[in-house]
Coordinates of C-alpha atoms and ligand atoms in Angstrom, one line a residue:
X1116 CA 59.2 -26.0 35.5
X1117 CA 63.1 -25.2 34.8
X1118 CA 63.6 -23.5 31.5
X1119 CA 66.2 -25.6 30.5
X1120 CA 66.5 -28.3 27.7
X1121 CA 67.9 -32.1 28.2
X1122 CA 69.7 -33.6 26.6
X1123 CA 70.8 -37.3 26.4
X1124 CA 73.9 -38.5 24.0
X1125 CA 73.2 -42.0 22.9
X1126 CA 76.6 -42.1 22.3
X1127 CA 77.6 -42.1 26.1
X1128 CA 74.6 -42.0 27.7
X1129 CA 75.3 -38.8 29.4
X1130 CA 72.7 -36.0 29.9
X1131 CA 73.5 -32.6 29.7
X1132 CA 70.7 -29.2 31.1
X1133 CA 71.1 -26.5 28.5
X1134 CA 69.4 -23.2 29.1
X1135 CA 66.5 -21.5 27.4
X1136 CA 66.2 -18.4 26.5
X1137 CA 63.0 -17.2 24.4
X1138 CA 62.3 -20.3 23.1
X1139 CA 65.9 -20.6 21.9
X1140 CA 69.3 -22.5 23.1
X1141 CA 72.6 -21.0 22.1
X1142 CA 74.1 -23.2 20.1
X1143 CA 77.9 -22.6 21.7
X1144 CA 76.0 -24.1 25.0
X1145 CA 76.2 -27.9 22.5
X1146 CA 79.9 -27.7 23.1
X1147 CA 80.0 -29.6 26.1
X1148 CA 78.6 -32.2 24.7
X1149 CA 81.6 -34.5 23.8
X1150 CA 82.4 -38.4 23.8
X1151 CA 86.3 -38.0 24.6
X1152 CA 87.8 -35.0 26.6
X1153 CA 89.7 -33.8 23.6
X1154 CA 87.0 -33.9 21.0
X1155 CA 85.9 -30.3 19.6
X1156 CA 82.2 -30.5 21.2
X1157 CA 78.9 -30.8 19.3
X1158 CA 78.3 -28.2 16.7
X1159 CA 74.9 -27.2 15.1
X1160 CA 74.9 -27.5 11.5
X1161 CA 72.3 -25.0 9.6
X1162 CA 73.1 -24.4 6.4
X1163 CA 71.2 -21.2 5.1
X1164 CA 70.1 -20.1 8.5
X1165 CA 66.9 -22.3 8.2
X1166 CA 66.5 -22.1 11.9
X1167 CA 69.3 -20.0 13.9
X1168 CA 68.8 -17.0 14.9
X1169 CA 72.1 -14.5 14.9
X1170 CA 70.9 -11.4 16.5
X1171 CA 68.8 -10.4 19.0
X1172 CA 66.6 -7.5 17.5
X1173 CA 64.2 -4.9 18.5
X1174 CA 63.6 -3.6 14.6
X1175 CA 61.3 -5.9 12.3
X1176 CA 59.2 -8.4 13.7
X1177 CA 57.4 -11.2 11.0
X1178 CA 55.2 -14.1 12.0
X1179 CA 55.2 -15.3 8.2
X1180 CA 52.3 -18.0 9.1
X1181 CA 50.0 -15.1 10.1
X1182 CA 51.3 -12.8 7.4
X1183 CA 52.6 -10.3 9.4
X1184 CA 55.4 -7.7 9.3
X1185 CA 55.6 -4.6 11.4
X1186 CA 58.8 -2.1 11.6
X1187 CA 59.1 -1.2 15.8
X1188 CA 55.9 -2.7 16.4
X1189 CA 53.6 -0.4 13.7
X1190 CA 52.2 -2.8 11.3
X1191 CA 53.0 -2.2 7.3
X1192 CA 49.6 -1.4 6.5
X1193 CA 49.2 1.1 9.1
X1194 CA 52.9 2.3 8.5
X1195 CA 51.9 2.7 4.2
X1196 CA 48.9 4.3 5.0
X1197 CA 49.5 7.0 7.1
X1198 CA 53.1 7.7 6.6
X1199 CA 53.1 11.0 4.2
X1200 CA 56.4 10.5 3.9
X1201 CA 59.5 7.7 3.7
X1202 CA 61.5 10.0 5.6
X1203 CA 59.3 9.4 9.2
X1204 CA 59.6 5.7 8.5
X1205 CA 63.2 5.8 8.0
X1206 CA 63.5 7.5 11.2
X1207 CA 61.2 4.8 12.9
X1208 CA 63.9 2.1 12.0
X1209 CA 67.0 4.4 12.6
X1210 CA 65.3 5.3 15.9
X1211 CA 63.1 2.9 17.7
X1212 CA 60.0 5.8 17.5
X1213 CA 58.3 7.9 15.1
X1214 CA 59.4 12.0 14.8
X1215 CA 57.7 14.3 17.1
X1216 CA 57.5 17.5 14.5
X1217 CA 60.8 19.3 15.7
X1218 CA 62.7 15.9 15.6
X1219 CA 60.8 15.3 11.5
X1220 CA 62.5 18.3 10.6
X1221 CA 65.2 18.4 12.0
X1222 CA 65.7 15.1 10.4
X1223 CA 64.7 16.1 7.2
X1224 CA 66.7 19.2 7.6
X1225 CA 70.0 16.9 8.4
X1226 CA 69.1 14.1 5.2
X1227 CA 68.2 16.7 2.7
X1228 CA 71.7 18.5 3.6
X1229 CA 73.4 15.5 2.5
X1230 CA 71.5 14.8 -1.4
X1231 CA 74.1 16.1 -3.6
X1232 CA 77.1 14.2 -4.3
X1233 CA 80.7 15.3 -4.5
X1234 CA 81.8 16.2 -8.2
X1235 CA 84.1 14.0 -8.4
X1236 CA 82.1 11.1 -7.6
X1237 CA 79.8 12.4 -10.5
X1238 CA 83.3 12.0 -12.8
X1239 CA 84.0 8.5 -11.1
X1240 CA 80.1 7.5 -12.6
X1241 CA 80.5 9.1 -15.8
X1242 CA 83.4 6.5 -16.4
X1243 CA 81.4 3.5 -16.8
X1244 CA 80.4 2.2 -19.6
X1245 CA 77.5 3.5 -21.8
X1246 CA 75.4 0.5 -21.3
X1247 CA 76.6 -0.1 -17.9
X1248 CA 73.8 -2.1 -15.7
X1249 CA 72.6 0.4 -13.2
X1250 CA 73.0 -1.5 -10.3
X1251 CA 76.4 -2.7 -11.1
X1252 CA 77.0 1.6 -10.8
X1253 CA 74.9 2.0 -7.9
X1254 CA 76.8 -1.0 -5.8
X1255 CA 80.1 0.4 -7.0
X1256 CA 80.0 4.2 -6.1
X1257 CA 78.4 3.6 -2.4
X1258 CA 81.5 1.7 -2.2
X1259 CA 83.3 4.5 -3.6
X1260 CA 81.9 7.0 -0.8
X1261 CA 84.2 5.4 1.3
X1262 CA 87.2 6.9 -0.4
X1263 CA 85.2 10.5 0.2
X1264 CA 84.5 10.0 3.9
X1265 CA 87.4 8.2 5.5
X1266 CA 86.5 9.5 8.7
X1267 CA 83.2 6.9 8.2
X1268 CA 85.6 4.0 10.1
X1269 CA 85.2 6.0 13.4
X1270 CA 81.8 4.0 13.6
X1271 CA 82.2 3.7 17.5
X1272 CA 81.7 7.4 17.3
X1273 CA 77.8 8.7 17.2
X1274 CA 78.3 12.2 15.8
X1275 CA 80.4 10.4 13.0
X1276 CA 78.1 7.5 12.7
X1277 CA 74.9 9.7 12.7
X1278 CA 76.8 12.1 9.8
X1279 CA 77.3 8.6 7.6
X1280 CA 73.3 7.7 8.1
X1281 CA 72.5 11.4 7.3
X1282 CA 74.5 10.9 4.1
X1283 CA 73.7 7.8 2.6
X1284 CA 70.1 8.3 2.8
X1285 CA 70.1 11.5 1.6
X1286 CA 72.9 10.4 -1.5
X1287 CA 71.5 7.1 -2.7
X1288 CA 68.4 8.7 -4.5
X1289 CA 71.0 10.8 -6.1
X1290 CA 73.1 8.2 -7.0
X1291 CA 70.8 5.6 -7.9
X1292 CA 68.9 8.8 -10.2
X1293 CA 72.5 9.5 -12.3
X1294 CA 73.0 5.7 -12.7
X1295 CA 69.6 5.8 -14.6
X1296 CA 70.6 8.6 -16.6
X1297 CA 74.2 7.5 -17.8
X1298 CA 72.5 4.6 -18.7
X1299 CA 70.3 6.5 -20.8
X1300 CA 72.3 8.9 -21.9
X1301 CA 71.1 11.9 -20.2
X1302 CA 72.5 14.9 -18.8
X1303 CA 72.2 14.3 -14.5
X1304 CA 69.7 16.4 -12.8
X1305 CA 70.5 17.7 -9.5
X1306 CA 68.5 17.3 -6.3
X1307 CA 65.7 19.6 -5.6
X1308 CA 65.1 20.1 -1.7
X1309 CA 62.1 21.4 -2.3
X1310 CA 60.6 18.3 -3.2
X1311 CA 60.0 15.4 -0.8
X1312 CA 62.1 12.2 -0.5
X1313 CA 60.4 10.5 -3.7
X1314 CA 59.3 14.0 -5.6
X1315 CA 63.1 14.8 -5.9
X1316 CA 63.8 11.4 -6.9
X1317 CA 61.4 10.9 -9.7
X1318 CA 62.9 14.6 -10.6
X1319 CA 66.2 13.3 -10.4
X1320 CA 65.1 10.7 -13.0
X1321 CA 62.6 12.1 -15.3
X1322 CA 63.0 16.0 -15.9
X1323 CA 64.2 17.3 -19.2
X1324 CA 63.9 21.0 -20.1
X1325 CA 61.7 22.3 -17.8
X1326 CA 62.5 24.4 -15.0
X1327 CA 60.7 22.8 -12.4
X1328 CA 59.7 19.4 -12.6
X1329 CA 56.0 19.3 -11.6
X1330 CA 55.7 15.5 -9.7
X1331 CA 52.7 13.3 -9.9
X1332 CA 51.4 13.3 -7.0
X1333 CA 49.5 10.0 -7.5
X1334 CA 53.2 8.5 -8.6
X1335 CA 54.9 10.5 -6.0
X1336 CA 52.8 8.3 -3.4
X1337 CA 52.9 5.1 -4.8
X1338 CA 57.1 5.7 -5.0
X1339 CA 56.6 6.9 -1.2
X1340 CA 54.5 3.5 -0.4
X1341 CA 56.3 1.3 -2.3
X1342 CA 59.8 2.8 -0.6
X1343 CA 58.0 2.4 2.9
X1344 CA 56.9 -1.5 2.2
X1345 CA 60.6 -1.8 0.9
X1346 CA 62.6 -0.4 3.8
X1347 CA 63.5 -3.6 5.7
X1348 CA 62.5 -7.3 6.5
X1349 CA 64.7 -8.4 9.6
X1350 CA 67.5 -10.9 8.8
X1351 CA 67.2 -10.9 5.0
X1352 CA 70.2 -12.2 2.8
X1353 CA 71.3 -8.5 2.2
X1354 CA 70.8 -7.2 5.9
X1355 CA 72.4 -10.5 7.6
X1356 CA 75.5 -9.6 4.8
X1357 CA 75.4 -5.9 6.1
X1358 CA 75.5 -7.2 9.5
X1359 CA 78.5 -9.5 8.7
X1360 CA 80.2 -7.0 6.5
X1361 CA 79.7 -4.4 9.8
X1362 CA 80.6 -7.1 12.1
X1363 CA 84.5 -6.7 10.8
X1364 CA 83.9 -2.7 11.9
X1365 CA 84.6 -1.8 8.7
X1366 CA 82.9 1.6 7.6
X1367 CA 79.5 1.8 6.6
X1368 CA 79.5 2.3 2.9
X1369 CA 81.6 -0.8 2.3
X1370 CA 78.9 -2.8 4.4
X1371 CA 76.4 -1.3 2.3
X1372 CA 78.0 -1.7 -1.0
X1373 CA 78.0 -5.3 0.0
X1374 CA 74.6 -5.5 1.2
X1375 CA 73.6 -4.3 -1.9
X1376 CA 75.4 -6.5 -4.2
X1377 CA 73.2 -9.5 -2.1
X1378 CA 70.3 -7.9 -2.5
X1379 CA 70.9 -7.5 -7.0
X1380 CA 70.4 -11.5 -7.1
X1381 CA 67.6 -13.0 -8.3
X1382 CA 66.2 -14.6 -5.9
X1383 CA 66.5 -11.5 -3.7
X1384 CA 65.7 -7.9 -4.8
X1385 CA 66.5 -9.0 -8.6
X1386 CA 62.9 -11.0 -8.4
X1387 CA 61.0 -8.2 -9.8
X1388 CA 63.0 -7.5 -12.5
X1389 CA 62.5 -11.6 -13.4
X1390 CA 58.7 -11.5 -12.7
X1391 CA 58.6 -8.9 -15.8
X1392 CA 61.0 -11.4 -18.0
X1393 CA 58.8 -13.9 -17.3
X1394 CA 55.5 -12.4 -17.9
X1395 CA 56.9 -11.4 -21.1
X1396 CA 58.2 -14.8 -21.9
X1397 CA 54.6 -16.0 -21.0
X1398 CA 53.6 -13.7 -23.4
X1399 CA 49.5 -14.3 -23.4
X1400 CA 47.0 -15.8 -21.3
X1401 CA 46.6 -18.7 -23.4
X1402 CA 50.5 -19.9 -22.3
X1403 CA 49.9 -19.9 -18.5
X1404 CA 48.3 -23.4 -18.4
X1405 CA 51.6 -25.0 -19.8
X1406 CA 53.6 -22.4 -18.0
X1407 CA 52.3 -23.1 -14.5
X1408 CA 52.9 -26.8 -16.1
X1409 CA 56.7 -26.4 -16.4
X1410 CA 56.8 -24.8 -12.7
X1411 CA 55.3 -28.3 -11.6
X1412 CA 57.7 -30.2 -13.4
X1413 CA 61.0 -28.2 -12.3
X1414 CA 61.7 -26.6 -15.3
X1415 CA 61.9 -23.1 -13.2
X1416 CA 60.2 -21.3 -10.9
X1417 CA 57.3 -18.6 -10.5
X1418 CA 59.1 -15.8 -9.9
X1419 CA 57.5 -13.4 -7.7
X1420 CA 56.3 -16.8 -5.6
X1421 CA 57.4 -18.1 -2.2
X1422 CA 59.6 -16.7 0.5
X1423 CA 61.6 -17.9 2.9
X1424 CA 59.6 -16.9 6.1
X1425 CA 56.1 -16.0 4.5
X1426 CA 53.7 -19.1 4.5
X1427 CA 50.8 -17.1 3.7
X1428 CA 50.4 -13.9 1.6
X1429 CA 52.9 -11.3 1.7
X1430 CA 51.5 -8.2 3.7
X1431 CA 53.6 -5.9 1.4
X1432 CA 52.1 -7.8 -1.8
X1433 CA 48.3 -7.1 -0.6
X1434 CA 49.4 -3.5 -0.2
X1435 CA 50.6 -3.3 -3.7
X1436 CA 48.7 -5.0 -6.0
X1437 CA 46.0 -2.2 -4.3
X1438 CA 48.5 0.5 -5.4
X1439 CA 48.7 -1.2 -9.0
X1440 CA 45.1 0.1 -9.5
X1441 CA 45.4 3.3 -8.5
X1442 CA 48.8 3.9 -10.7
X1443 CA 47.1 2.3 -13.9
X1444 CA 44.1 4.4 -13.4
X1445 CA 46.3 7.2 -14.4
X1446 CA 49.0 5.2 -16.5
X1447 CA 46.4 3.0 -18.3
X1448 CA 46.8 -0.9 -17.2
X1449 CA 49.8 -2.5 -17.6
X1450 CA 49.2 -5.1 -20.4
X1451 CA 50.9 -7.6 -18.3
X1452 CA 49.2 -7.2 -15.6
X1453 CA 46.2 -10.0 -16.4
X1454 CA 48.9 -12.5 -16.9
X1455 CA 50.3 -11.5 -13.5
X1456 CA 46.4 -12.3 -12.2
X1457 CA 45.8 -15.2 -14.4
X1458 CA 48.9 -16.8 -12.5
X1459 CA 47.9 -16.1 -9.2
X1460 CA 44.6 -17.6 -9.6
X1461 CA 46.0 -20.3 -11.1
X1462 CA 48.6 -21.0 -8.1
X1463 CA 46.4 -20.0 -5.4
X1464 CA 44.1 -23.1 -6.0
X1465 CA 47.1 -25.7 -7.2
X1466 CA 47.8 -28.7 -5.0
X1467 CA 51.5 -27.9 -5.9
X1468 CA 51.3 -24.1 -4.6
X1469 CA 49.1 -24.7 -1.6
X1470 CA 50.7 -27.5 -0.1
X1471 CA 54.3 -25.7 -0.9
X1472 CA 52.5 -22.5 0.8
X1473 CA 53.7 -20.4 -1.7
X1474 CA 52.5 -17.2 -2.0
X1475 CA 53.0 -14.1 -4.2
X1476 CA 55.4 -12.4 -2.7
X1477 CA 56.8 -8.3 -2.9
X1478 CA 58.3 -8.7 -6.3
X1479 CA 55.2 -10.1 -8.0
X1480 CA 53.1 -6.6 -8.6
X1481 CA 56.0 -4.1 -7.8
X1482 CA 57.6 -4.6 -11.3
X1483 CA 54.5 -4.0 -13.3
X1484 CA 53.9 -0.9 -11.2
X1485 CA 57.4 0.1 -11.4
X1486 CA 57.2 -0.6 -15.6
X1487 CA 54.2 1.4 -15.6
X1488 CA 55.7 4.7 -14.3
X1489 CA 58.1 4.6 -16.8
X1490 CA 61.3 2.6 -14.6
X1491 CA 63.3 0.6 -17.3
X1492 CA 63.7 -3.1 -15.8
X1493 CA 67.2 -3.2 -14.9
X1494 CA 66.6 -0.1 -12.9
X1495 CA 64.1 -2.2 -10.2
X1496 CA 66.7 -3.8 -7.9
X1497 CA 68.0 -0.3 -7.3
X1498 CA 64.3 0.6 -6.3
X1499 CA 64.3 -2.1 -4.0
X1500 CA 68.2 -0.8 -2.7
X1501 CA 67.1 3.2 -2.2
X1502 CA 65.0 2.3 0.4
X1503 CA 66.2 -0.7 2.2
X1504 CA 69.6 1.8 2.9
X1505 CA 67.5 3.0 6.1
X1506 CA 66.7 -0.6 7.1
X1507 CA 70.3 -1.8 6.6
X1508 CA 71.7 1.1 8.2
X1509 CA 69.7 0.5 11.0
X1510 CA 70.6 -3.1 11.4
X1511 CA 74.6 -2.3 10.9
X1512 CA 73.9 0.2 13.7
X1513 CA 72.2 -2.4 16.5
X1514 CA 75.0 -5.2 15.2
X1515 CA 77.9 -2.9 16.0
X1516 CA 76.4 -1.7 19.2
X1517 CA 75.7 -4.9 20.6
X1518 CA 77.7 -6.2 23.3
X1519 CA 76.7 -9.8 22.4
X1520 CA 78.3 -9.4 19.0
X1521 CA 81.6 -10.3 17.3
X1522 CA 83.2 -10.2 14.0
X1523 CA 80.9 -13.1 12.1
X1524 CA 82.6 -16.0 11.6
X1525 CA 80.7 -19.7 11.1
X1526 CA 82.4 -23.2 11.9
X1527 CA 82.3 -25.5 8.9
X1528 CA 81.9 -29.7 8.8
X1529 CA 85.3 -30.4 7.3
X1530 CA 84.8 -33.4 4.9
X1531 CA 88.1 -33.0 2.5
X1532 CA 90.9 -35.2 2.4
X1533 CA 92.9 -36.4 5.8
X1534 CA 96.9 -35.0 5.9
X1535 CA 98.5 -36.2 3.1
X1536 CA 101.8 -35.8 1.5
X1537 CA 103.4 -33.3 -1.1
X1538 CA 103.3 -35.6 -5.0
X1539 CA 105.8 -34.3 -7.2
X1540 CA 104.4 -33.5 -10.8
X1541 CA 105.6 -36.7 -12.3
X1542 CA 103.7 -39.0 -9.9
X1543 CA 100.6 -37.2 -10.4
X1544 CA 97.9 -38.6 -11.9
Ligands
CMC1453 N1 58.1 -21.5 -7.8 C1 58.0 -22.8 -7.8 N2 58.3 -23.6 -6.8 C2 58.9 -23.0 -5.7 C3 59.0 -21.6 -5.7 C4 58.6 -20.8 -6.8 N3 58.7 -19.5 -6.8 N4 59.6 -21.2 -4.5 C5 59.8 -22.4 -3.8 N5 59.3 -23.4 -4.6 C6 59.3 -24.8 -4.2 C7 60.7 -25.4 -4.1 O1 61.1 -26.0 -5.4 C8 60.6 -26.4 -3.0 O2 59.9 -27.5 -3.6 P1 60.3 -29.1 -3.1 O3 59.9 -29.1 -1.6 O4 59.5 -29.9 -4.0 O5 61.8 -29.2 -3.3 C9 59.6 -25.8 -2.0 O6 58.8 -24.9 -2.8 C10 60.3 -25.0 -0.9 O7 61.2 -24.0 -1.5 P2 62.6 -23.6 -1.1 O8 63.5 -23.3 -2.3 O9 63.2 -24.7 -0.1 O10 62.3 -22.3 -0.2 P3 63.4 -21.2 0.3 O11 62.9 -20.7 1.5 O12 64.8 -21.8 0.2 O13 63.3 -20.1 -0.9 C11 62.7 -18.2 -2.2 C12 62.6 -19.0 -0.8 C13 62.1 -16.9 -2.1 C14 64.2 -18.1 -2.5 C15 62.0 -19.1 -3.2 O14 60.6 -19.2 -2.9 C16 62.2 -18.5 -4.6 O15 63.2 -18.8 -5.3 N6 61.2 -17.7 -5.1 C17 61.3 -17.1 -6.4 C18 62.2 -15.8 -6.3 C19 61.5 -14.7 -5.6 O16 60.3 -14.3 -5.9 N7 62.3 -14.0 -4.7 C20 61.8 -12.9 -4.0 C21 61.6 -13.1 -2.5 S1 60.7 -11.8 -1.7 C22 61.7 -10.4 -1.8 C23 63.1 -10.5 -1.3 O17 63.4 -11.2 -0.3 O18 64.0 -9.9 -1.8

């Protein structure tokens, strides 16, 4: 049997073989397909990317029917429960396989190099405002970093590329740690080496007076989990902008200022700072009912719910709402947290959930555990964007590197008006 596709035009009758290619046609291969010798060709038209795939990729692999989602082949649950550290799984993406031991620290030895950040981009922070959101800060100074590395455009280079991944990993902890402070009002703590990848962070965030912060270790995993299960999802709306951003070869930092600015909306990584608005605005137990009510009738959506690609639970959501228990058992429970329940039940047995398959998602439990360990709301997206750096770094990387790649640039169905002439102002309507 050929693996080829054909088609018949109704139009003219004419048939045309198109090959196939892992279940998938390329879509310039519809050109041919024409009723007059100088028409354009047949286009596909997919708005939102509902079913075109852009990249070939050997990173993240989903089936979101089965639930699944493994980074290089290692399934997330194994991945969160073995991994001691972010660091390895950061590597794993960046790399294609897990650190041997020399290659872990030498790694660690190259990120941690890189955590402190250039005084003056310190200065550029302390500029914004006092109330300034903190990912409106963090989005801005990664594009700043630019402006400190110019030799970051060489990205054909791989000592100069691998010198820009070292960096940003090891600086947006940093950054995304004085962001939190300005916005608080408190001196910036510098980065400890000593610590691991999330120990110097919540350091970074949370030390006052004393001259070693002494981390949690219970919070210091659940940040290290929670970091893992956040470090990339394939063609997401932020990765498929720090692809496109990347596809223009412009240097790294830019891409990943942009990617980041995708991923602050709230239907992206801004959905767990909305899950926590709208538990509060739910307010008891006794609202869900006509909550879950207004979902039904359109009047908004269960944030937290859904996802593009999942069809069945999350993976990542399983493998927090565990984590939840083990953080309240030391934080006490988030109050919110039977609402959060209440809602899932609730959902998980409605006609309108089920037959929509919507599920909770990554952002339904990681707020309340994010809350409990003392994160101020407007701080999660950059919880989410820490993290994800590795993945979107590692996607920029395989986009610029692939041959079958060129700057990103989608057709459009022009609908607008045909030629028409210049009015002069007093013939205007
Ligand atoms: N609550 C209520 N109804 C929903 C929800 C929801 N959370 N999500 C989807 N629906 C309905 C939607 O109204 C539509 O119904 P109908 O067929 O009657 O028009 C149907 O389900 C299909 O939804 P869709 O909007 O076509 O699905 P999508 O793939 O375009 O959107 C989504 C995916 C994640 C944007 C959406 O489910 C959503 O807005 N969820 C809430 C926000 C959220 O939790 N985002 C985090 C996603 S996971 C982390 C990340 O990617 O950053």
């Amino acid at each position: 049997m050929p693996d080829t596709l054909t088609i018949t035009d109704n139009r003219t009758g004419k048939q045309y073989e198109v090959p196939i290619e892992n279940d998938t046609i390329k879509a310039i291969d519809l050109r041919k397909i024409k009723v007059k010798d100088d028409d354009f060709g047949m286009m596909a038209y997919d708005p939102a990317f509902m079913n075109t795939a852009s990249v070939k990729s050997k990173i993240t692999y989903i089936d979101g029917d089965k639930g699944i989602l493994r980074y290089r082949g290692y399934p997330i649950e194994q991945l969160a429960e073995n991994s001691t550290s972010y660091l390895q799984v950061a590597y794993l993406l960046l790399h294609g396989e897990l650190p041997n031991q020399q290659q872990r620290e030498e790694w660690r030895a190259n990120v941690k190099g890189h955590t402190f950040i250039h005084e003056n981009v310190k200065k550029l922070m302390e500029g914004f405002r006092y109330d300034a959101h903190p990912m409106g800060m963090f989005i801005s100074t990664l594009a700043a970093l630019s402006t400190f590395y110019p030799e970051a455009k060489n990205i054909f280079d791989e000592a100069t590329r691998k010198k820009q991944i070292y960096r940003m990993i090891g600086k947006v902890p940093t950054i995304a740690a004085f962001a939190y402070r300005h916005s608080k009002g408190l001196p910036y703590i510098y980065p400890d080496n000593d610590l691991t990848y999330a120990g110097n962070f919540l350091s970074m965030m949370f030390k006052m007076a004393e001259p070693t912060y002494k981390v949690n270790p219970v919070f210091e995993r659940a940040l290290t989990i929670l970091f893992i299960l956040h470090a990339d999802h394939e063609q997401n709306c932020s990765t498929n902008t720090m692809r496109g951003i990347g596809s223009s070869h412009v240097d790294p930092y830019s891409a990943c200022a942009g990617a980041a600015a995708a991923l602050w909306g709230p239907l992206h990584g801004g959905a767990n700072e909305a899950v926590l608005h709208m538990l509060d605005e739910i307010g008891s137990l006794n609202n869900v009912p006509a909550f879950i009510k207004a979902v039904k009738e359109g009047k908004g959506k269960l944030m937290g719910f859904g996802h593009r690609v999942y069809k069945n639970y999350d993976p990542r959501a399983k493998v927090i709402k565990k984590l939840a228990d083990e953080v309240f058992a030391v934080t006490g429970k988030n109050p919110k947290l039977d609402i959060a329940l209440e809602l899932e039940r609730i959902a998980l047995e409605d006609e309108y959930f089920v037959k929509r398959k919507l599920y909770p998602n990554v952002d339904f439990y990681s707020g309340l555990i994010y809350q409990s360990m003392g994160f101020s709301m407007d701080f999660f997206p950059v919880l989410f964007a820490i993290p994800r750096t590795a993945g979107w770094l590692a996607h920029w990387q395989e986009h610029i590197l692939d041959p079958d790649q060129k700057i990103a640039r989608p057709r459009q169905i022009y609908l607008g008006p045909a030629e028409r002439n210049w009015v002069p102002m007093d013939k205007r309507k």
